[in-house]
mmCIF file of N, CA and C in Angstrom:
data_model
loop_
_atom_site.group_PDB
_atom_site.id
_atom_site.type_symbol
_atom_site.label_atom_id
_atom_site.label_comp_id
_atom_site.label_asym_id
_atom_site.label_seq_id
_atom_site.Cartn_x
_atom_site.Cartn_y
_atom_site.Cartn_z
ATOM 1 N N MET A 1 95.896 102.671 126.143
ATOM 2 C CA MET A 1 96.776 101.939 125.304
ATOM 3 C C MET A 1 96.447 100.751 124.336
ATOM 4 N N SER A 2 95.606 100.314 125.163
ATOM 5 C CA SER A 2 94.939 99.152 124.471
ATOM 6 C C SER A 2 94.234 99.556 123.176
ATOM 7 N N LYS A 3 93.433 100.508 123.373
ATOM 8 C CA LYS A 3 92.849 101.003 122.100
ATOM 9 C C LYS A 3 93.725 101.691 121.011
ATOM 10 N N PHE A 4 94.769 102.249 121.480
ATOM 11 C CA PHE A 4 95.767 102.484 120.437
ATOM 12 C C PHE A 4 96.304 101.473 119.877
ATOM 13 N N CYS A 5 96.573 100.282 120.598
ATOM 14 C CA CYS A 5 97.262 98.829 119.620
ATOM 15 C C CYS A 5 96.453 98.462 118.924
ATOM 16 N N ARG A 6 95.012 98.527 119.312
ATOM 17 C CA ARG A 6 93.902 98.342 118.223
ATOM 18 C C ARG A 6 93.885 98.824 116.997
ATOM 19 N N VAL A 7 94.015 100.260 117.109
ATOM 20 C CA VAL A 7 94.123 101.004 116.209
ATOM 21 C C VAL A 7 95.432 100.821 115.250
ATOM 22 N N LEU A 8 96.525 100.456 115.901
ATOM 23 C CA LEU A 8 97.711 100.258 115.120
ATOM 24 C C LEU A 8 97.523 99.124 114.250
ATOM 25 N N VAL A 9 96.952 97.868 115.010
ATOM 26 C CA VAL A 9 96.543 96.483 114.300
ATOM 27 C C VAL A 9 95.761 96.818 112.946
ATOM 28 N N TYR A 10 94.628 97.808 113.052
ATOM 29 C CA TYR A 10 93.816 98.066 111.854
ATOM 30 C C TYR A 10 94.588 98.781 110.884
ATOM 31 N N ILE A 11 95.481 99.660 111.489
ATOM 32 C CA ILE A 11 96.255 100.498 110.383
ATOM 33 C C ILE A 11 97.292 99.688 109.427
ATOM 34 N N PHE A 12 97.952 98.574 110.306
ATOM 35 C CA PHE A 12 99.018 98.007 109.762
ATOM 36 C C PHE A 12 98.330 96.619 108.759
ATOM 37 N N SER A 13 97.088 96.306 109.237
ATOM 38 C CA SER A 13 96.312 95.079 108.692
ATOM 39 C C SER A 13 95.771 95.741 107.386
ATOM 40 N N SER A 14 95.339 96.781 107.473
ATOM 41 C CA SER A 14 94.860 97.692 106.019
ATOM 42 C C SER A 14 96.033 97.772 104.834
ATOM 43 N N ILE A 15 97.177 98.123 105.469
ATOM 44 C CA ILE A 15 98.510 98.245 104.457
ATOM 45 C C ILE A 15 98.721 96.761 104.162
ATOM 46 N N ILE A 16 98.525 95.645 104.960
ATOM 47 C CA ILE A 16 98.868 94.326 104.499
ATOM 48 C C ILE A 16 97.957 94.102 103.685
ATOM 49 N N ILE A 17 96.761 94.495 103.783
ATOM 50 C CA ILE A 17 95.445 93.914 102.654
ATOM 51 C C ILE A 17 96.053 94.326 101.433
ATOM 52 N N ILE A 18 96.226 95.766 101.307
ATOM 53 C CA ILE A 18 96.563 96.574 100.177
ATOM 54 C C ILE A 18 97.706 95.719 99.213
ATOM 55 N N LEU A 19 98.900 95.411 99.963
ATOM 56 C CA LEU A 19 100.120 94.886 99.522
ATOM 57 C C LEU A 19 99.662 93.438 99.125
ATOM 58 N N SER A 20 98.762 92.725 100.086
ATOM 59 C CA SER A 20 98.665 91.398 99.564
ATOM 60 C C SER A 20 97.824 91.380 98.329
ATOM 61 N N LEU A 21 96.841 92.170 98.210
ATOM 62 C CA LEU A 21 96.024 92.191 96.950
ATOM 63 C C LEU A 21 96.760 92.397 95.813
ATOM 64 N N ALA A 22 98.095 93.429 95.791
ATOM 65 C CA ALA A 22 98.857 93.525 94.962
ATOM 66 C C ALA A 22 99.609 92.393 94.631
ATOM 67 N N PHE A 23 100.101 91.659 95.467
ATOM 68 C CA PHE A 23 100.854 90.467 95.101
ATOM 69 C C PHE A 23 99.917 89.312 94.584
ATOM 70 N N ILE A 24 98.206 89.017 95.012
ATOM 71 C CA ILE A 24 97.739 88.232 94.639
ATOM 72 C C ILE A 24 97.473 88.660 92.845
ATOM 73 N N PHE A 25 97.469 89.853 92.689
ATOM 74 C CA PHE A 25 97.174 90.126 90.918
ATOM 75 C C PHE A 25 98.442 89.878 90.559
ATOM 76 N N ILE A 26 99.795 90.265 90.761
ATOM 77 C CA ILE A 26 100.783 89.865 90.153
ATOM 78 C C ILE A 26 101.152 88.226 90.194
ATOM 79 N N GLU A 27 101.096 87.600 91.189
ATOM 80 C CA GLU A 27 101.317 86.117 91.216
ATOM 81 C C GLU A 27 100.190 85.520 90.230
ATOM 82 N N GLY A 28 98.918 85.736 90.586
ATOM 83 C CA GLY A 28 98.002 85.268 89.866
ATOM 84 C C GLY A 28 97.901 85.283 88.093
ATOM 85 N N ARG A 29 98.355 86.610 88.089
ATOM 86 C CA ARG A 29 98.674 86.810 86.611
ATOM 87 C C ARG A 29 99.895 85.819 86.030
ATOM 88 N N LEU A 30 100.743 85.611 86.943
ATOM 89 C CA LEU A 30 102.052 84.866 86.433
ATOM 90 C C LEU A 30 101.509 83.315 86.448
ATOM 91 N N VAL A 31 100.768 82.760 87.115
ATOM 92 C CA VAL A 31 100.353 81.432 87.179
ATOM 93 C C VAL A 31 99.380 81.168 86.084
ATOM 94 N N PHE A 32 98.190 81.862 85.928
ATOM 95 C CA PHE A 32 97.308 81.836 85.057
ATOM 96 C C PHE A 32 97.773 82.263 83.636
ATOM 97 N N SER A 33 98.768 82.959 83.315
ATOM 98 C CA SER A 33 99.519 83.431 81.949
ATOM 99 C C SER A 33 100.473 82.041 81.344
ATOM 100 N N GLY A 34 100.990 81.234 82.406
ATOM 101 C CA GLY A 34 101.683 80.155 81.874
ATOM 102 C C GLY A 34 103.312 80.914 81.749
ATOM 103 N N ASP A 35 103.651 81.842 82.734
ATOM 104 C CA ASP A 35 104.929 82.185 82.610
ATOM 105 C C ASP A 35 105.806 81.222 83.158
ATOM 106 N N TYR A 36 105.487 80.177 84.008
ATOM 107 C CA TYR A 36 106.148 79.213 84.423
ATOM 108 C C TYR A 36 107.055 78.178 83.337
ATOM 109 N N LEU A 37 106.012 78.018 82.279
ATOM 110 C CA LEU A 37 106.583 77.094 81.057
ATOM 111 C C LEU A 37 107.969 77.689 80.595
ATOM 112 N N VAL A 38 108.150 78.813 80.872
ATOM 113 C CA VAL A 38 109.619 79.293 80.265
ATOM 114 C C VAL A 38 111.023 78.621 81.001
ATOM 115 N N TYR A 39 110.556 78.089 82.172
ATOM 116 C CA TYR A 39 111.565 77.486 82.957
ATOM 117 C C TYR A 39 112.382 76.134 82.422
ATOM 118 N N ASP A 40 113.335 75.860 82.796
ATOM 119 C CA ASP A 40 113.918 74.431 82.503
ATOM 120 C C ASP A 40 112.710 73.454 82.770
ATOM 121 N N SER A 41 112.425 73.550 84.026
ATOM 122 C CA SER A 41 111.587 72.583 84.790
ATOM 123 C C SER A 41 110.242 73.187 85.025
ATOM 124 N N PRO A 42 109.092 73.094 84.155
ATOM 125 C CA PRO A 42 107.889 73.993 84.377
ATOM 126 C C PRO A 42 107.272 73.757 85.506
ATOM 127 N N PHE A 43 107.436 72.311 85.979
ATOM 128 C CA PHE A 43 106.715 71.907 87.095
ATOM 129 C C PHE A 43 107.108 72.618 88.598
ATOM 130 N N ASN A 44 108.416 72.926 88.457
ATOM 131 C CA ASN A 44 109.090 73.664 89.560
ATOM 132 C C ASN A 44 108.695 74.896 89.529
ATOM 133 N N GLY A 45 108.793 75.644 88.413
ATOM 134 C CA GLY A 45 108.212 77.049 88.339
ATOM 135 C C GLY A 45 106.886 77.180 88.619
ATOM 136 N N PHE A 46 106.068 76.209 88.285
ATOM 137 C CA PHE A 46 104.427 76.454 88.697
ATOM 138 C C PHE A 46 104.349 76.245 89.954
ATOM 139 N N VAL A 47 105.299 75.283 90.779
ATOM 140 C CA VAL A 47 105.081 75.092 92.149
ATOM 141 C C VAL A 47 105.484 76.699 93.062
ATOM 142 N N ARG A 48 106.734 77.127 92.453
ATOM 143 C CA ARG A 48 106.905 78.594 93.248
ATOM 144 C C ARG A 48 106.111 79.500 92.885
ATOM 145 N N TYR A 49 105.504 79.632 91.569
ATOM 146 C CA TYR A 49 104.297 80.594 91.286
ATOM 147 C C TYR A 49 103.162 80.537 92.352
ATOM 148 N N PHE A 50 102.738 79.212 92.385
ATOM 149 C CA PHE A 50 101.746 78.858 93.042
ATOM 150 C C PHE A 50 101.671 79.008 94.757
ATOM 151 N N PHE A 51 102.696 78.602 95.253
ATOM 152 C CA PHE A 51 102.894 78.753 96.690
ATOM 153 C C PHE A 51 103.057 80.431 96.925
ATOM 154 N N ARG A 52 103.618 81.086 96.200
ATOM 155 C CA ARG A 52 103.705 82.573 96.369
ATOM 156 C C ARG A 52 102.106 83.121 96.362
ATOM 157 N N LEU A 53 101.402 82.737 95.248
ATOM 158 C CA LEU A 53 99.931 82.928 95.267
ATOM 159 C C LEU A 53 99.244 82.849 96.578
ATOM 160 N N LEU A 54 99.594 81.480 96.916
ATOM 161 C CA LEU A 54 98.843 80.983 97.981
ATOM 162 C C LEU A 54 99.304 81.676 99.475
ATOM 163 N N LEU A 55 100.399 82.158 99.506
ATOM 164 C CA LEU A 55 100.931 82.541 100.542
ATOM 165 C C LEU A 55 100.259 84.242 100.580
ATOM 166 N N ALA A 56 100.179 84.632 99.601
ATOM 167 C CA ALA A 56 99.468 86.025 99.375
ATOM 168 C C ALA A 56 97.867 85.988 100.049
ATOM 169 N N LEU A 57 97.384 85.038 99.252
ATOM 170 C CA LEU A 57 96.057 84.491 99.750
ATOM 171 C C LEU A 57 95.695 84.079 101.283
ATOM 172 N N LEU A 58 96.473 83.704 101.878
ATOM 173 C CA LEU A 58 96.669 83.416 103.096
ATOM 174 C C LEU A 58 96.916 84.430 104.083
ATOM 175 N N VAL A 59 97.854 85.309 103.642
ATOM 176 C CA VAL A 59 97.818 86.761 104.256
ATOM 177 C C VAL A 59 96.546 87.628 104.219
ATOM 178 N N LEU A 60 96.082 87.779 103.129
ATOM 179 C CA LEU A 60 94.779 88.412 102.832
ATOM 180 C C LEU A 60 93.745 88.118 103.904
ATOM 181 N N GLY A 61 93.668 86.722 103.954
ATOM 182 C CA GLY A 61 92.635 86.123 104.777
ATOM 183 C C GLY A 61 92.830 86.232 106.186
ATOM 184 N N LYS A 62 94.087 86.122 106.609
ATOM 185 C CA LYS A 62 94.528 86.599 108.157
ATOM 186 C C LYS A 62 94.177 87.923 108.156
ATOM 187 N N SER A 63 94.460 88.820 107.424
ATOM 188 C CA SER A 63 94.105 90.220 107.581
ATOM 189 C C SER A 63 92.816 90.602 107.527
ATOM 190 N N ILE A 64 92.138 90.105 106.626
ATOM 191 C CA ILE A 64 90.930 90.317 106.867
ATOM 192 C C ILE A 64 89.817 89.848 107.920
ATOM 193 N N LEU A 65 90.456 88.681 108.612
ATOM 194 C CA LEU A 65 90.016 88.353 110.123
ATOM 195 C C LEU A 65 90.070 89.148 111.096
ATOM 196 N N GLU A 66 91.398 89.865 111.193
ATOM 197 C CA GLU A 66 91.907 90.727 111.817
ATOM 198 C C GLU A 66 90.864 92.088 112.010
ATOM 199 N N PHE A 67 90.258 92.460 110.744
ATOM 200 C CA PHE A 67 89.226 93.471 110.731
ATOM 201 C C PHE A 67 88.079 92.914 111.467
ATOM 202 N N THR A 68 87.428 91.778 111.035
ATOM 203 C CA THR A 68 86.349 91.162 111.395
ATOM 204 C C THR A 68 86.012 90.757 112.742
ATOM 205 N N LYS A 69 87.169 90.076 113.395
ATOM 206 C CA LYS A 69 87.034 89.512 114.466
ATOM 207 C C LYS A 69 87.882 89.724 115.755
ATOM 208 N N ILE A 70 88.672 90.858 115.651
ATOM 209 C CA ILE A 70 89.855 91.224 116.676
ATOM 210 C C ILE A 70 89.064 91.555 117.872
ATOM 211 N N GLY A 71 89.366 90.856 119.192
ATOM 212 C CA GLY A 71 88.962 91.241 120.321
ATOM 213 C C GLY A 71 87.630 90.565 120.674
ATOM 214 N N LYS A 72 87.066 89.710 119.770
ATOM 215 C CA LYS A 72 85.733 89.094 120.077
ATOM 216 C C LYS A 72 85.475 87.695 120.562
ATOM 217 N N ASN A 73 86.790 86.870 119.982
ATOM 218 C CA ASN A 73 86.632 85.930 120.383
ATOM 219 C C ASN A 73 88.393 85.515 120.889
ATOM 220 N N GLY A 74 88.083 84.751 121.966
ATOM 221 C CA GLY A 74 89.767 84.807 122.536
ATOM 222 C C GLY A 74 90.585 83.642 121.871
ATOM 223 N N MET A 75 89.686 82.507 121.403
ATOM 224 C CA MET A 75 90.345 81.133 120.716
ATOM 225 C C MET A 75 90.836 81.956 119.297
ATOM 226 N N LEU A 76 89.985 82.695 118.491
ATOM 227 C CA LEU A 76 90.338 83.363 117.438
ATOM 228 C C LEU A 76 91.558 84.257 117.562
ATOM 229 N N LYS A 77 91.473 85.003 118.509
ATOM 230 C CA LYS A 77 92.582 86.014 118.814
ATOM 231 C C LYS A 77 93.915 85.274 118.968
ATOM 232 N N GLU A 78 93.629 84.345 119.692
ATOM 233 C CA GLU A 78 94.887 83.518 119.709
ATOM 234 C C GLU A 78 95.687 82.858 118.619
ATOM 235 N N TYR A 79 94.608 82.482 117.886
ATOM 236 C CA TYR A 79 95.212 81.850 116.393
ATOM 237 C C TYR A 79 95.555 82.724 115.500
ATOM 238 N N LEU A 80 95.283 84.068 115.601
ATOM 239 C CA LEU A 80 95.683 85.028 115.012
ATOM 240 C C LEU A 80 97.189 85.563 115.294
ATOM 241 N N PHE A 81 97.381 85.436 116.712
ATOM 242 C CA PHE A 81 98.669 85.674 117.056
ATOM 243 C C PHE A 81 99.414 84.832 116.544
ATOM 244 N N TYR A 82 98.966 83.532 116.588
ATOM 245 C CA TYR A 82 99.959 82.388 116.005
ATOM 246 C C TYR A 82 100.124 82.660 114.534
ATOM 247 N N GLY A 83 99.206 83.104 113.813
ATOM 248 C CA GLY A 83 99.406 83.501 112.417
ATOM 249 C C GLY A 83 100.596 84.663 112.152
ATOM 250 N N ASP A 84 100.423 85.666 113.171
ATOM 251 C CA ASP A 84 101.343 86.700 113.047
ATOM 252 C C ASP A 84 102.857 86.166 113.543
ATOM 253 N N ILE A 85 102.949 85.007 114.242
ATOM 254 C CA ILE A 85 104.444 84.485 114.417
ATOM 255 C C ILE A 85 104.927 83.959 113.299
ATOM 256 N N SER A 86 103.962 83.080 112.541
ATOM 257 C CA SER A 86 104.301 82.353 111.447
ATOM 258 C C SER A 86 104.520 83.401 110.315
ATOM 259 N N LEU A 87 103.892 84.623 110.143
ATOM 260 C CA LEU A 87 104.404 85.626 109.087
ATOM 261 C C LEU A 87 105.554 86.143 109.403
ATOM 262 N N LEU A 88 105.988 86.349 110.764
ATOM 263 C CA LEU A 88 107.134 86.844 111.198
ATOM 264 C C LEU A 88 108.288 85.964 110.838
ATOM 265 N N LEU A 89 107.968 84.509 110.909
ATOM 266 C CA LEU A 89 108.963 83.640 110.331
ATOM 267 C C LEU A 89 109.237 83.487 109.072
ATOM 268 N N MET A 90 107.875 83.427 108.382
ATOM 269 C CA MET A 90 108.149 83.366 106.811
ATOM 270 C C MET A 90 108.579 84.811 106.224
ATOM 271 N N SER A 91 108.427 85.837 106.965
ATOM 272 C CA SER A 91 109.148 86.922 106.165
ATOM 273 C C SER A 91 110.684 87.088 106.542
ATOM 274 N N ILE A 92 111.121 86.401 107.508
ATOM 275 C CA ILE A 92 112.571 86.350 107.820
ATOM 276 C C ILE A 92 113.209 85.223 106.622
ATOM 277 N N ILE A 93 112.611 84.294 106.269
ATOM 278 C CA ILE A 93 112.990 83.434 105.156
ATOM 279 C C ILE A 93 113.068 84.250 103.901
ATOM 280 N N ILE A 94 111.863 85.070 103.753
ATOM 281 C CA ILE A 94 111.837 85.789 102.361
ATOM 282 C C ILE A 94 112.955 86.956 102.572
ATOM 283 N N LEU A 95 113.088 87.429 103.549
ATOM 284 C CA LEU A 95 114.631 88.415 103.576
ATOM 285 C C LEU A 95 115.556 87.971 103.221
ATOM 286 N N ILE A 96 115.926 86.690 103.541
ATOM 287 C CA ILE A 96 117.297 85.892 103.188
ATOM 288 C C ILE A 96 117.038 85.560 101.530
ATOM 289 N N PHE A 97 115.745 85.081 101.195
ATOM 290 C CA PHE A 97 116.068 84.812 99.753
ATOM 291 C C PHE A 97 115.464 85.733 98.572
ATOM 292 N N SER A 98 115.201 86.896 99.067
ATOM 293 C CA SER A 98 114.567 87.742 98.003
ATOM 294 C C SER A 98 115.466 88.840 97.555
ATOM 295 N N THR A 99 115.010 89.472 96.672
ATOM 296 C CA THR A 99 115.588 90.833 96.256
ATOM 297 C C THR A 99 114.757 92.041 95.973
ATOM 298 N N ASN A 100 115.243 93.113 95.670
ATOM 299 C CA ASN A 100 114.769 94.165 95.222
ATOM 300 C C ASN A 100 113.854 94.854 96.514
ATOM 301 N N TYR A 101 114.313 94.524 97.811
ATOM 302 C CA TYR A 101 113.736 94.957 99.103
ATOM 303 C C TYR A 101 112.391 94.514 99.483
ATOM 304 N N VAL A 102 111.983 93.317 98.751
ATOM 305 C CA VAL A 102 110.637 92.856 99.182
ATOM 306 C C VAL A 102 110.900 91.939 100.654
ATOM 307 N N GLY A 103 111.693 91.475 100.742
ATOM 308 C CA GLY A 103 111.818 90.954 102.188
ATOM 309 C C GLY A 103 111.934 92.021 103.390
ATOM 310 N N LEU A 104 112.535 92.961 102.949
ATOM 311 C CA LEU A 104 112.782 94.271 104.190
ATOM 312 C C LEU A 104 111.462 94.778 104.221
ATOM 313 N N VAL A 105 110.561 94.947 103.379
ATOM 314 C CA VAL A 105 108.938 95.350 103.367
ATOM 315 C C VAL A 105 108.194 94.274 104.188
ATOM 316 N N CYS A 106 108.588 93.139 103.784
ATOM 317 C CA CYS A 106 107.676 91.886 104.664
ATOM 318 C C CYS A 106 107.908 92.032 105.968
ATOM 319 N N ILE A 107 109.386 92.104 106.378
ATOM 320 C CA ILE A 107 109.833 91.826 107.907
ATOM 321 C C ILE A 107 109.221 93.138 108.574
ATOM 322 N N LEU A 108 109.383 94.132 107.900
ATOM 323 C CA LEU A 108 108.819 95.230 108.527
ATOM 324 C C LEU A 108 107.353 95.598 108.915
ATOM 325 N N LEU A 109 106.581 95.272 108.223
ATOM 326 C CA LEU A 109 104.991 94.945 108.225
ATOM 327 C C LEU A 109 104.719 93.845 109.180
ATOM 328 N N ALA A 110 105.775 92.623 109.292
ATOM 329 C CA ALA A 110 105.555 91.502 109.940
ATOM 330 C C ALA A 110 105.907 92.117 111.611
ATOM 331 N N VAL A 111 106.855 92.708 111.596
ATOM 332 C CA VAL A 111 107.193 93.324 112.974
ATOM 333 C C VAL A 111 106.295 94.109 113.279
ATOM 334 N N LEU A 112 105.774 95.329 112.569
ATOM 335 C CA LEU A 112 105.038 96.278 112.968
ATOM 336 C C LEU A 112 103.529 95.901 113.411
ATOM 337 N N ILE A 113 103.422 94.892 112.976
ATOM 338 C CA ILE A 113 101.881 94.049 113.228
ATOM 339 C C ILE A 113 101.931 93.268 114.435
ATOM 340 N N PHE A 114 103.103 92.607 114.669
ATOM 341 C CA PHE A 114 103.366 91.568 115.792
ATOM 342 C C PHE A 114 103.305 92.436 117.200
ATOM 343 N N ILE A 115 104.138 93.496 117.160
ATOM 344 C CA ILE A 115 104.418 94.060 118.457
ATOM 345 C C ILE A 115 103.023 94.678 119.024
ATOM 346 N N PRO A 116 102.056 95.334 118.274
ATOM 347 C CA PRO A 116 100.732 95.692 119.089
ATOM 348 C C PRO A 116 100.125 94.154 119.581
ATOM 349 N N LYS A 117 100.056 93.301 118.638
ATOM 350 C CA LYS A 117 99.573 92.097 119.114
ATOM 351 C C LYS A 117 99.808 91.469 120.192
ATOM 352 N N PHE A 118 101.403 91.697 120.191
ATOM 353 C CA PHE A 118 101.985 90.949 121.403
ATOM 354 C C PHE A 118 101.529 91.633 122.802
ATOM 355 N N TYR A 119 101.382 93.017 122.492
ATOM 356 C CA TYR A 119 101.020 93.620 123.774
ATOM 357 C C TYR A 119 99.757 93.523 124.137
ATOM 358 N N LEU A 120 98.721 93.347 123.163
ATOM 359 C CA LEU A 120 97.256 92.970 123.312
ATOM 360 C C LEU A 120 97.169 91.369 124.024
ATOM 361 N N ILE A 121 97.867 90.404 123.681
ATOM 362 C CA ILE A 121 97.901 89.129 123.955
ATOM 363 C C ILE A 121 98.142 89.080 125.541
ATOM 364 N N ASN A 122 99.361 89.935 125.862
ATOM 365 C CA ASN A 122 99.992 89.785 127.233
ATOM 366 C C ASN A 122 99.317 90.784 128.222
ATOM 367 N N LYS A 123 98.399 91.674 127.721
ATOM 368 C CA LYS A 123 97.491 92.394 128.535
ATOM 369 C C LYS A 123 96.920 91.946 129.512
#
C-alpha cells in the first residue's frame, strides 16, 4: 500500500506540475505585459497578478521537491506535508473567491495529493 501511495503522489504531482506551468505562463504574461495598468488602481492589480504568479511558482517548486526528495529525508517529508496542508487551505480560499471551476480543480488536486501523503506520514 505504501508503494501505491507513492505512485499516487508522483502521478498527482506531475498533474500539478503541468497545471502550475500553465498558470505560470498565464500569470507571467499578465504581469509582464502590463495588464494590471487597466485597473482603477494599477498597484492593486499588480499585487493580485504578482501573488498569483508567486503562488504558481511555489506550487511548482513543492511539486518538483516531491519528485526529487520524497521518502529520502524525514525533515523534508514533514515540511512537504505542511506544504500540502497549506495548499489545501489555499485551495479552500480559492474555491470561495474564484469562478470558472478553477477553485474546484484546485481543491480536488489538493485533496488527491493530501490523502496519500497523510497515509504515508501516519504509516
